[in-house]
Structure formats: C-alpha cells, structure tokens
Amino acid sequence: MALAATACNNDDSPGAKNTAPPVSADKKRELPPALTKQQALAAIDRYAAVNNKANADRDRALLDTIEDGPLYAMSVSEYKETEGLTKSERKPYKPWAYDTQKSKLYIPRIAPGQPRWFAAALSGTKGKAPNRLAVFAEEPQHKRWEMVSVADLYGKDLPKVALDADGYASAVAANGNKDVAAGADLLRSGVLDNFATGGQNSGKKVFAASKASKQQIKVHDETGKQYGSQGTSTFAGGTNRYREAYALKASDGGALVFFSHTHTQTDAVARSGLQINPGKDDRAWLHDIPRRSIQYTFVCNDAATVPAKAAPSTLLAYTCARTDASGPPVNSAPLPRV
C-alpha cells in the first residue's frame, strides 16, 4: 500500500528561544551576522559532501554531524525505509550537490546570547532557480553548522526578506511577536487543518490560497477517498518533539517563518472481513503483516510568510517524511485486499 508522505500537524509548542533583551534598530545594524556569506556557502557545500558519504552507507553517526532536529529524524526514517527493501528493490544511490552559485542567503544579525542560524533558498539542480528553503543552525558544543530544516518550495517566487546595506537580515521572534499577524503555533494549526478537513476551518482563516496549501488540500482529498467504501483515512496532530521555530523580517514588515510539525494518518478498514496489506515502503515498520488499521507518523518542515498586520499568511514550502507506522495485525487467513 503506497501512501502520500506529504501531510502535516498542529502543535502549541513555543517558538525559537530569544534569550537576549530587545535591541534597537540602530543597535541591530551594529550587530555581527551569524556568519559571513562565504562561511555560509562553505557550510552548504560541506553539508552536501558529507551527506553523500552518509547516505551511501546509511551512516547515522556521520549524518548526525551535519543534520539535527526534525531533518535528522526524517533522514534516519528514510534510511530505515530503504533497509526494509530487498537489495533488488533498492535504487542505486546518486550523489548530488546544491548549486551554491544559485543560492540565496538570508543571514541574520545576531545579538549576544541568541542562537546562531541562517536560512537559504537552495537549488538542487545546477543552473536552475532555487527550489528548496533550508535552515542551518550552529551546534554550540562542537561549533559546527548543521541543517535542521529543509522544505520543497511550491512555486518560483522567493520570499522577500528585508536585507540591510550589507545584505544581512534581521531575526524576529517566531511566536508572540506583536509585529506579525501569526506565529508558528497558529501556522501549525492552519497546516493541520489543511490536511484534516481540506482547510475548511482554521486552514482557510490562517492561509491565503497558494500552491503549497492547495497541495496539502489535494493530499487530504485524494488520501481520504483512496479506499472508497472499504476503508477510511484520517489525519490528526501528533506529539511534536521539534519545537524550534525561526523567523526573519520581511521587506513588507511581516516575517518569513520556518517551523516543524508532526502529524498522524490513520487508515482503517470499514468492516470486518477486510484487511490492509502493507506495501514494500512500509515493510521496515510493518513487516508485510496484514493489518486492520495502521497509524502512520510524519515529521514535516514548513515555511510561510506572515504579514505585519492581521491578514492571511502564505504557505510557501513544506516537506514530510514517514517516521513510524504501527497497527494491530490480522491473525487469520488472507482476506480480500483493500
């Protein structure tokens, strides 16, 4: 059973920590950037090089030196999914790299005591426009930069981040910020509603129409009817372990917000006498054992632009990965396949 790994969740988690006191506009211009542009590009190149080595051998320890947070959980789950396949089912690994010449960097100036991070619009194809939005954060203990979030960009328009004369951005609070209309917590609720109801409740209140929101609604519509009268598929929020959120001031006074969420998708047969037969991509968790119901857990990264005043936000990017699957097995002879 192949299911779309593109659904999303609600959470009331706090935003990124901001331990430093408020800083005036004049002082912000004097603050040093989190790192230089050359250092950011080097961090992106290092990520791709080490990621290729880690992926080739599914080396979790090596991967842990360049990824953290939700992205690391998503990548490890992909390793596990691959390990559930037979050797003949596994596709040969193809090395890749980001085209740093096409990268757009959003490096904030950071006050003393604040976490050091930066964002980037990245191109996974040489010569092509950026198609992903990523966040890198410094791992304080080892003083190294790790990617913590990356999301597929829907559409070609990049966010309009406010940059100073030197090309650096300003970090703002991702939650509880009086200068923006919606924080990360509210954005999560809108994302979850897109999947749970097709955006009929908070989804249409939080978000304006966009390609990313429409894609989430499409997942809701298509997944919800995949079994017809023989079964159901429903989405719900899950426990979110990844509470960090990041935000940059936008040129219109609003913000570009990066956040993560966790959601579940529960598939169930409509009546006794039916069973769900897991597909090969589920084998690592479900071991080809028929089930009467299956609950999938997804960890996802998202990015949205938020206006300065009360108005709908715009979802720009999201990416999800299945990180778990479980359900009661069928302890009887094979039954009609759903």
mmCIF file of C-alpha atoms in Angstrom:
data_model
loop_
_atom_site.group_PDB
_atom_site.id
_atom_site.type_symbol
_atom_site.label_atom_id
_atom_site.label_comp_id
_atom_site.label_asym_id
_atom_site.label_seq_id
_atom_site.Cartn_x
_atom_site.Cartn_y
_atom_site.Cartn_z
ATOM 1 C CA MET A 1 0.000 0.000 0.000
ATOM 2 C CA ALA A 2 1.673 3.202 -1.165
ATOM 3 C CA LEU A 3 0.515 6.354 0.628
ATOM 4 C CA ALA A 4 1.408 10.004 0.071
ATOM 5 C CA ALA A 5 4.091 11.123 2.517
ATOM 6 C CA THR A 6 3.008 14.738 2.344
ATOM 7 C CA ALA A 7 0.759 15.516 5.286
ATOM 8 C CA CYS A 8 1.188 17.960 8.233
ATOM 9 C CA ASN A 9 0.368 18.739 12.028
ATOM 10 C CA ASN A 10 -0.733 21.079 14.809
ATOM 11 C CA ASP A 11 1.220 21.938 17.919
ATOM 12 C CA ASP A 12 1.139 24.523 20.677
ATOM 13 C CA SER A 13 4.876 24.478 21.155
ATOM 14 C CA PRO A 14 6.857 27.651 21.894
ATOM 15 C CA GLY A 15 8.924 29.367 19.242
ATOM 16 C CA ALA A 16 12.660 29.716 18.986
ATOM 17 C CA LYS A 17 14.431 30.853 22.149
ATOM 18 C CA ASN A 18 15.294 34.530 22.323
ATOM 19 C CA THR A 19 17.364 34.941 25.456
ATOM 20 C CA ALA A 20 18.754 38.372 24.654
ATOM 21 C CA PRO A 21 16.919 41.624 25.551
ATOM 22 C CA PRO A 22 15.227 43.667 22.799
ATOM 23 C CA VAL A 23 17.634 45.542 20.558
ATOM 24 C CA SER A 24 17.005 48.960 18.990
ATOM 25 C CA ALA A 25 17.113 49.452 15.228
ATOM 26 C CA ASP A 26 20.413 51.354 15.447
ATOM 27 C CA LYS A 27 21.987 48.665 17.581
ATOM 28 C CA LYS A 28 20.752 45.922 15.221
ATOM 29 C CA ARG A 29 22.751 47.463 12.402
ATOM 30 C CA GLU A 30 25.855 47.177 14.580
ATOM 31 C CA LEU A 31 25.289 43.519 15.477
ATOM 32 C CA PRO A 32 27.508 40.971 13.747
ATOM 33 C CA PRO A 33 25.932 38.490 11.343
ATOM 34 C CA ALA A 34 25.620 34.873 12.447
ATOM 35 C CA LEU A 35 28.414 34.104 9.968
ATOM 36 C CA THR A 36 29.795 35.567 6.760
ATOM 37 C CA LYS A 37 28.346 34.795 3.343
ATOM 38 C CA GLN A 38 31.495 32.861 2.422
ATOM 39 C CA GLN A 39 31.189 30.777 5.590
ATOM 40 C CA ALA A 40 27.511 30.078 4.838
ATOM 41 C CA LEU A 41 28.314 28.867 1.331
ATOM 42 C CA ALA A 42 31.076 26.670 2.756
ATOM 43 C CA ALA A 43 28.607 25.193 5.248
ATOM 44 C CA ILE A 44 26.201 24.387 2.401
ATOM 45 C CA ASP A 45 28.955 22.712 0.363
ATOM 46 C CA ARG A 46 30.145 20.747 3.395
ATOM 47 C CA TYR A 47 26.604 19.587 4.074
ATOM 48 C CA ALA A 48 26.206 18.164 0.568
ATOM 49 C CA ALA A 49 29.611 16.439 0.580
ATOM 50 C CA VAL A 50 29.142 14.756 3.968
ATOM 51 C CA ASN A 51 25.508 13.973 3.219
ATOM 52 C CA ASN A 52 26.555 11.997 0.132
ATOM 53 C CA LYS A 53 29.007 9.931 2.185
ATOM 54 C CA ALA A 54 26.461 9.300 4.931
ATOM 55 C CA ASN A 55 23.654 8.402 2.542
ATOM 56 C CA ALA A 56 25.782 5.981 0.533
ATOM 57 C CA ASP A 57 26.279 3.795 3.626
ATOM 58 C CA ARG A 58 23.259 4.959 5.623
ATOM 59 C CA ASP A 59 25.764 6.079 8.250
ATOM 60 C CA ARG A 60 23.657 7.601 11.018
ATOM 61 C CA ALA A 61 26.634 8.734 13.101
ATOM 62 C CA LEU A 62 28.170 10.619 10.179
ATOM 63 C CA LEU A 63 24.798 12.103 9.267
ATOM 64 C CA ASP A 64 24.498 13.359 12.845
ATOM 65 C CA THR A 65 27.479 15.659 12.228
ATOM 66 C CA ILE A 66 25.595 17.672 9.588
ATOM 67 C CA GLU A 67 21.896 17.312 10.500
ATOM 68 C CA ASP A 68 19.849 17.889 13.617
ATOM 69 C CA GLY A 69 16.264 18.259 14.790
ATOM 70 C CA PRO A 70 13.385 17.275 12.527
ATOM 71 C CA LEU A 71 15.543 16.902 9.417
ATOM 72 C CA TYR A 72 17.751 14.291 11.077
ATOM 73 C CA ALA A 73 14.666 12.334 12.171
ATOM 74 C CA MET A 74 13.297 12.469 8.627
ATOM 75 C CA SER A 75 16.563 11.319 7.065
ATOM 76 C CA VAL A 76 17.030 8.432 9.502
ATOM 77 C CA SER A 77 13.494 7.268 8.764
ATOM 78 C CA GLU A 78 14.362 7.194 5.052
ATOM 79 C CA TYR A 79 17.383 5.040 5.881
ATOM 80 C CA LYS A 80 15.133 2.655 7.780
ATOM 81 C CA GLU A 81 12.626 2.526 4.930
ATOM 82 C CA THR A 82 15.427 1.639 2.490
ATOM 83 C CA GLU A 83 16.706 -1.076 4.818
ATOM 84 C CA GLY A 84 13.258 -2.675 4.741
ATOM 85 C CA LEU A 85 13.554 -3.205 0.988
ATOM 86 C CA THR A 86 15.257 -6.156 -0.636
ATOM 87 C CA LYS A 87 18.540 -5.446 -2.411
ATOM 88 C CA SER A 88 16.820 -5.735 -5.782
ATOM 89 C CA GLU A 89 14.207 -3.176 -4.716
ATOM 90 C CA ARG A 90 16.735 -0.571 -3.628
ATOM 91 C CA LYS A 91 17.625 2.105 -6.133
ATOM 92 C CA PRO A 92 21.331 2.906 -6.632
ATOM 93 C CA TYR A 93 22.355 5.996 -4.706
ATOM 94 C CA LYS A 94 23.130 9.027 -6.858
ATOM 95 C CA PRO A 95 25.451 11.706 -5.407
ATOM 96 C CA TRP A 96 24.133 15.257 -5.582
ATOM 97 C CA ALA A 97 25.108 18.839 -4.699
ATOM 98 C CA TYR A 98 23.471 22.215 -4.223
ATOM 99 C CA ASP A 99 24.326 24.842 -6.832
ATOM 100 C CA THR A 100 25.716 27.453 -4.458
ATOM 101 C CA GLN A 101 26.004 29.994 -7.288
ATOM 102 C CA LYS A 102 22.202 29.962 -7.445
ATOM 103 C CA SER A 103 21.758 30.044 -3.662
ATOM 104 C CA LYS A 104 20.034 32.975 -1.978
ATOM 105 C CA LEU A 105 21.311 33.553 1.542
ATOM 106 C CA TYR A 106 19.307 35.021 4.445
ATOM 107 C CA ILE A 107 21.841 35.558 7.227
ATOM 108 C CA PRO A 108 20.507 37.386 10.291
ATOM 109 C CA ARG A 109 22.466 39.660 12.564
ATOM 110 C CA ILE A 110 22.564 38.014 15.983
ATOM 111 C CA ALA A 111 22.636 39.637 19.435
ATOM 112 C CA PRO A 112 24.876 38.198 22.179
ATOM 113 C CA GLY A 113 23.268 35.153 23.768
ATOM 114 C CA GLN A 114 20.974 34.410 20.827
ATOM 115 C CA PRO A 115 21.257 31.139 18.865
ATOM 116 C CA ARG A 116 23.268 31.432 15.645
ATOM 117 C CA TRP A 117 21.450 30.341 12.478
ATOM 118 C CA PHE A 118 20.805 31.270 8.883
ATOM 119 C CA ALA A 119 18.378 30.376 6.105
ATOM 120 C CA ALA A 120 18.888 29.825 2.394
ATOM 121 C CA ALA A 121 16.946 29.239 -0.796
ATOM 122 C CA LEU A 122 18.766 26.361 -2.495
ATOM 123 C CA SER A 123 18.859 24.820 -5.937
ATOM 124 C CA GLY A 124 19.321 21.081 -6.202
ATOM 125 C CA THR A 125 19.879 21.278 -9.965
ATOM 126 C CA LYS A 126 22.843 23.101 -11.484
ATOM 127 C CA GLY A 127 21.791 26.240 -13.308
ATOM 128 C CA LYS A 128 18.198 26.089 -12.077
ATOM 129 C CA ALA A 129 16.399 28.507 -9.754
ATOM 130 C CA PRO A 130 16.178 27.598 -6.054
ATOM 131 C CA ASN A 131 13.511 25.018 -5.244
ATOM 132 C CA ARG A 132 14.013 24.477 -1.521
ATOM 133 C CA LEU A 133 14.100 26.593 1.644
ATOM 134 C CA ALA A 134 16.519 25.477 4.343
ATOM 135 C CA VAL A 135 17.633 26.465 7.835
ATOM 136 C CA PHE A 136 21.101 25.844 9.258
ATOM 137 C CA ALA A 137 21.829 26.224 12.980
ATOM 138 C CA GLU A 138 25.126 26.178 14.819
ATOM 139 C CA GLU A 139 25.619 23.231 17.146
ATOM 140 C CA PRO A 140 27.211 25.074 20.107
ATOM 141 C CA GLN A 141 29.092 22.147 21.634
ATOM 142 C CA HIS A 142 31.077 21.321 18.503
ATOM 143 C CA LYS A 143 30.867 24.759 16.845
ATOM 144 C CA ARG A 144 29.655 23.277 13.569
ATOM 145 C CA TRP A 145 26.778 24.168 11.282
ATOM 146 C CA GLU A 146 24.023 21.602 10.802
ATOM 147 C CA MET A 147 20.941 21.670 8.615
ATOM 148 C CA VAL A 148 17.833 21.420 10.789
ATOM 149 C CA SER A 149 15.088 22.046 8.253
ATOM 150 C CA VAL A 150 14.559 21.883 4.506
ATOM 151 C CA ALA A 151 11.264 22.151 2.643
ATOM 152 C CA ASP A 152 10.275 21.923 -1.010
ATOM 153 C CA LEU A 153 9.298 25.292 -2.441
ATOM 154 C CA TYR A 154 5.965 25.327 -4.290
ATOM 155 C CA GLY A 155 6.153 27.962 -6.983
ATOM 156 C CA LYS A 156 9.082 30.024 -8.235
ATOM 157 C CA ASP A 157 8.646 33.154 -6.114
ATOM 158 C CA LEU A 158 11.202 33.513 -3.342
ATOM 159 C CA PRO A 159 10.284 35.216 -0.061
ATOM 160 C CA LYS A 160 11.073 38.919 0.094
ATOM 161 C CA VAL A 161 13.338 39.094 3.138
ATOM 162 C CA ALA A 162 14.447 42.526 4.339
ATOM 163 C CA LEU A 163 18.204 42.969 3.906
ATOM 164 C CA ASP A 164 20.389 45.809 5.124
ATOM 165 C CA ALA A 165 23.010 47.653 3.082
ATOM 166 C CA ASP A 166 25.468 44.809 3.639
ATOM 167 C CA GLY A 167 22.978 42.151 2.577
ATOM 168 C CA TYR A 168 22.211 40.782 6.053
ATOM 169 C CA ALA A 169 18.783 40.052 7.518
ATOM 170 C CA SER A 170 17.085 40.648 10.892
ATOM 171 C CA ALA A 171 15.839 37.813 13.062
ATOM 172 C CA VAL A 172 12.455 38.292 14.748
ATOM 173 C CA ALA A 173 10.516 36.210 17.250
ATOM 174 C CA ALA A 174 8.689 33.304 15.625
ATOM 175 C CA ASN A 175 5.970 33.348 18.291
ATOM 176 C CA GLY A 176 4.368 36.096 20.330
ATOM 177 C CA ASN A 177 5.682 38.811 18.049
ATOM 178 C CA LYS A 178 3.438 41.879 18.093
ATOM 179 C CA ASP A 179 4.829 42.916 14.688
ATOM 180 C CA VAL A 180 3.396 39.931 12.780
ATOM 181 C CA ALA A 181 -0.121 38.610 12.488
ATOM 182 C CA ALA A 182 0.568 34.903 13.068
ATOM 183 C CA GLY A 183 3.241 32.973 14.950
ATOM 184 C CA ALA A 184 4.485 29.449 14.363
ATOM 185 C CA ASP A 185 1.837 27.913 16.642
ATOM 186 C CA LEU A 186 -1.027 29.407 14.651
ATOM 187 C CA LEU A 187 0.605 28.450 11.367
ATOM 188 C CA ARG A 188 0.832 24.836 12.562
ATOM 189 C CA SER A 189 -2.874 24.814 13.317
ATOM 190 C CA GLY A 190 -3.643 26.013 9.800
ATOM 191 C CA VAL A 191 -1.387 23.392 8.226
ATOM 192 C CA LEU A 192 -3.029 20.612 10.202
ATOM 193 C CA ASP A 193 -6.482 21.783 9.189
ATOM 194 C CA ASN A 194 -5.487 21.732 5.531
ATOM 195 C CA PHE A 195 -4.887 18.009 5.911
ATOM 196 C CA ALA A 196 -7.600 17.152 8.409
ATOM 197 C CA THR A 197 -10.524 18.978 6.769
ATOM 198 C CA GLY A 198 -9.171 20.274 3.479
ATOM 199 C CA GLY A 199 -8.729 23.703 5.053
ATOM 200 C CA GLN A 200 -12.393 24.211 5.904
ATOM 201 C CA ASN A 201 -11.782 25.620 9.389
ATOM 202 C CA SER A 202 -8.561 27.275 10.581
ATOM 203 C CA GLY A 203 -6.800 26.452 7.305
ATOM 204 C CA LYS A 204 -8.785 28.968 5.260
ATOM 205 C CA LYS A 205 -8.564 31.538 8.067
ATOM 206 C CA VAL A 206 -4.803 31.257 8.570
ATOM 207 C CA PHE A 207 -3.695 30.858 4.943
ATOM 208 C CA ALA A 208 -4.434 32.557 1.675
ATOM 209 C CA ALA A 209 -4.596 30.333 -1.400
ATOM 210 C CA SER A 210 -1.141 29.185 -2.538
ATOM 211 C CA LYS A 211 0.362 26.248 -4.396
ATOM 212 C CA ALA A 212 1.657 24.728 -1.153
ATOM 213 C CA SER A 213 -1.705 24.999 0.617
ATOM 214 C CA LYS A 214 -3.509 23.599 -2.422
ATOM 215 C CA GLN A 215 -1.131 20.641 -2.461
ATOM 216 C CA GLN A 216 -1.908 19.864 1.187
ATOM 217 C CA ILE A 217 -5.625 20.064 0.477
ATOM 218 C CA LYS A 218 -5.114 17.766 -2.506
ATOM 219 C CA VAL A 219 -3.441 15.219 -0.218
ATOM 220 C CA HIS A 220 -6.461 15.417 2.101
ATOM 221 C CA ASP A 221 -8.915 14.943 -0.765
ATOM 222 C CA GLU A 222 -7.109 12.100 -2.511
ATOM 223 C CA THR A 223 -5.930 10.205 0.563
ATOM 224 C CA GLY A 224 -9.338 10.439 2.219
ATOM 225 C CA LYS A 225 -11.028 8.545 -0.584
ATOM 226 C CA GLN A 226 -8.251 6.112 -1.519
ATOM 227 C CA TYR A 227 -10.156 3.078 -0.174
ATOM 228 C CA GLY A 228 -13.610 4.086 -1.343
ATOM 229 C CA SER A 229 -16.296 2.339 0.713
ATOM 230 C CA GLN A 230 -13.846 -0.267 2.040
ATOM 231 C CA GLY A 231 -11.847 1.920 4.414
ATOM 232 C CA THR A 232 -11.070 5.354 5.811
ATOM 233 C CA SER A 233 -8.026 7.621 6.123
ATOM 234 C CA THR A 234 -7.958 10.459 8.655
ATOM 235 C CA PHE A 235 -5.311 12.965 9.744
ATOM 236 C CA ALA A 236 -4.648 14.281 13.253
ATOM 237 C CA GLY A 237 -1.971 16.113 15.202
ATOM 238 C CA GLY A 238 0.860 14.157 16.810
ATOM 239 C CA THR A 239 3.320 14.822 19.594
ATOM 240 C CA ASN A 240 5.795 17.356 18.266
ATOM 241 C CA ARG A 241 9.329 16.873 19.605
ATOM 242 C CA TYR A 242 10.744 19.647 17.433
ATOM 243 C CA ARG A 243 9.641 22.934 18.921
ATOM 244 C CA GLU A 244 12.204 25.292 17.462
ATOM 245 C CA ALA A 245 10.944 27.913 15.049
ATOM 246 C CA TYR A 246 12.883 30.596 13.182
ATOM 247 C CA ALA A 247 11.771 33.879 11.642
ATOM 248 C CA LEU A 248 13.235 36.696 9.555
ATOM 249 C CA LYS A 249 11.859 40.172 8.985
ATOM 250 C CA ALA A 250 10.274 40.560 5.549
ATOM 251 C CA SER A 251 10.561 43.628 3.344
ATOM 252 C CA ASP A 252 6.859 44.437 3.878
ATOM 253 C CA GLY A 253 7.258 44.475 7.666
ATOM 254 C CA GLY A 254 5.968 40.935 8.137
ATOM 255 C CA ALA A 255 8.084 37.823 8.540
ATOM 256 C CA LEU A 256 9.292 34.627 6.925
ATOM 257 C CA VAL A 257 8.676 31.842 9.456
ATOM 258 C CA PHE A 258 10.227 28.369 9.481
ATOM 259 C CA PHE A 259 8.593 25.743 11.688
ATOM 260 C CA SER A 260 8.146 21.991 12.001
ATOM 261 C CA HIS A 261 5.238 19.777 12.894
ATOM 262 C CA THR A 262 4.265 16.157 13.481
ATOM 263 C CA HIS A 263 1.033 14.562 12.345
ATOM 264 C CA THR A 264 -0.553 11.147 12.116
ATOM 265 C CA GLN A 265 -2.525 9.455 9.367
ATOM 266 C CA THR A 266 -4.769 6.570 10.402
ATOM 267 C CA ASP A 267 -6.035 4.099 7.810
ATOM 268 C CA ALA A 268 -8.713 1.599 8.865
ATOM 269 C CA VAL A 269 -10.937 -0.978 7.203
ATOM 270 C CA ALA A 270 -14.627 -0.157 7.085
ATOM 271 C CA ARG A 271 -15.850 -3.537 8.330
ATOM 272 C CA SER A 272 -14.729 -6.953 9.470
ATOM 273 C CA GLY A 273 -13.599 -9.321 6.758
ATOM 274 C CA LEU A 274 -11.221 -6.768 5.213
ATOM 275 C CA GLN A 275 -7.530 -6.098 5.799
ATOM 276 C CA ILE A 276 -4.869 -3.590 4.775
ATOM 277 C CA ASN A 277 -1.866 -5.212 3.132
ATOM 278 C CA PRO A 278 1.238 -3.033 3.690
ATOM 279 C CA GLY A 279 3.358 -2.139 0.684
ATOM 280 C CA LYS A 280 7.104 -2.545 0.351
ATOM 281 C CA ASP A 281 7.769 1.010 1.554
ATOM 282 C CA ASP A 282 6.014 0.106 4.833
ATOM 283 C CA ARG A 283 7.983 -3.109 5.329
ATOM 284 C CA ALA A 284 10.562 -1.676 7.728
ATOM 285 C CA TRP A 285 7.802 -0.951 10.223
ATOM 286 C CA LEU A 286 5.008 -3.393 9.353
ATOM 287 C CA HIS A 287 6.992 -6.391 8.037
ATOM 288 C CA ASP A 288 4.465 -7.372 5.331
ATOM 289 C CA ILE A 289 1.935 -8.352 8.017
ATOM 290 C CA PRO A 290 -1.701 -7.537 7.109
ATOM 291 C CA ARG A 291 -3.418 -5.059 9.460
ATOM 292 C CA ARG A 292 -6.943 -3.975 10.231
ATOM 293 C CA SER A 293 -5.720 -0.433 10.854
ATOM 294 C CA ILE A 294 -2.414 1.410 10.500
ATOM 295 C CA GLN A 295 -1.326 4.658 12.093
ATOM 296 C CA TYR A 296 1.486 6.481 10.326
ATOM 297 C CA THR A 297 3.529 9.240 11.946
ATOM 298 C CA PHE A 298 5.006 12.011 9.802
ATOM 299 C CA VAL A 299 7.567 14.656 10.704
ATOM 300 C CA CYS A 300 7.448 17.710 8.448
ATOM 301 C CA ASN A 301 9.171 21.043 7.808
ATOM 302 C CA ASP A 302 7.240 24.129 6.698
ATOM 303 C CA ALA A 303 7.875 27.739 5.704
ATOM 304 C CA ALA A 304 5.358 30.579 5.413
ATOM 305 C CA THR A 305 5.280 34.332 5.005
ATOM 306 C CA VAL A 306 3.282 36.246 7.594
ATOM 307 C CA PRO A 307 2.003 39.818 7.085
ATOM 308 C CA ALA A 308 2.725 42.633 9.506
ATOM 309 C CA LYS A 309 -0.972 43.252 10.123
ATOM 310 C CA ALA A 310 -3.970 40.957 10.506
ATOM 311 C CA ALA A 311 -4.382 39.142 7.184
ATOM 312 C CA PRO A 312 -3.967 35.580 5.918
ATOM 313 C CA SER A 313 -0.443 34.176 5.741
ATOM 314 C CA THR A 314 1.001 32.356 2.722
ATOM 315 C CA LEU A 315 2.391 28.845 2.935
ATOM 316 C CA LEU A 316 5.438 28.668 0.649
ATOM 317 C CA ALA A 317 7.043 25.302 1.264
ATOM 318 C CA TYR A 318 6.693 22.005 3.073
ATOM 319 C CA THR A 319 8.183 18.516 3.082
ATOM 320 C CA CYS A 320 7.204 15.456 5.112
ATOM 321 C CA ALA A 321 8.680 12.042 5.844
ATOM 322 C CA ARG A 322 7.071 8.990 7.428
ATOM 323 C CA THR A 323 8.907 8.212 10.655
ATOM 324 C CA ASP A 324 6.777 5.393 12.098
ATOM 325 C CA ALA A 325 3.918 3.016 11.320
ATOM 326 C CA SER A 326 2.058 0.575 13.544
ATOM 327 C CA GLY A 327 -1.246 -1.239 13.833
ATOM 328 C CA PRO A 328 -2.887 -4.447 15.078
ATOM 329 C CA PRO A 329 -2.073 -7.434 12.857
ATOM 330 C CA VAL A 330 -4.677 -9.702 11.317
ATOM 331 C CA ASN A 331 -4.427 -13.154 12.887
ATOM 332 C CA SER A 332 -6.396 -15.001 10.272
ATOM 333 C CA ALA A 333 -6.087 -16.317 6.729
ATOM 334 C CA PRO A 334 -5.674 -13.721 3.957
ATOM 335 C CA LEU A 335 -8.820 -11.778 3.191
ATOM 336 C CA PRO A 336 -9.861 -9.581 0.256
ATOM 337 C CA ARG A 337 -7.229 -6.877 -0.295
ATOM 338 C CA VAL A 338 -8.228 -3.283 0.322
#
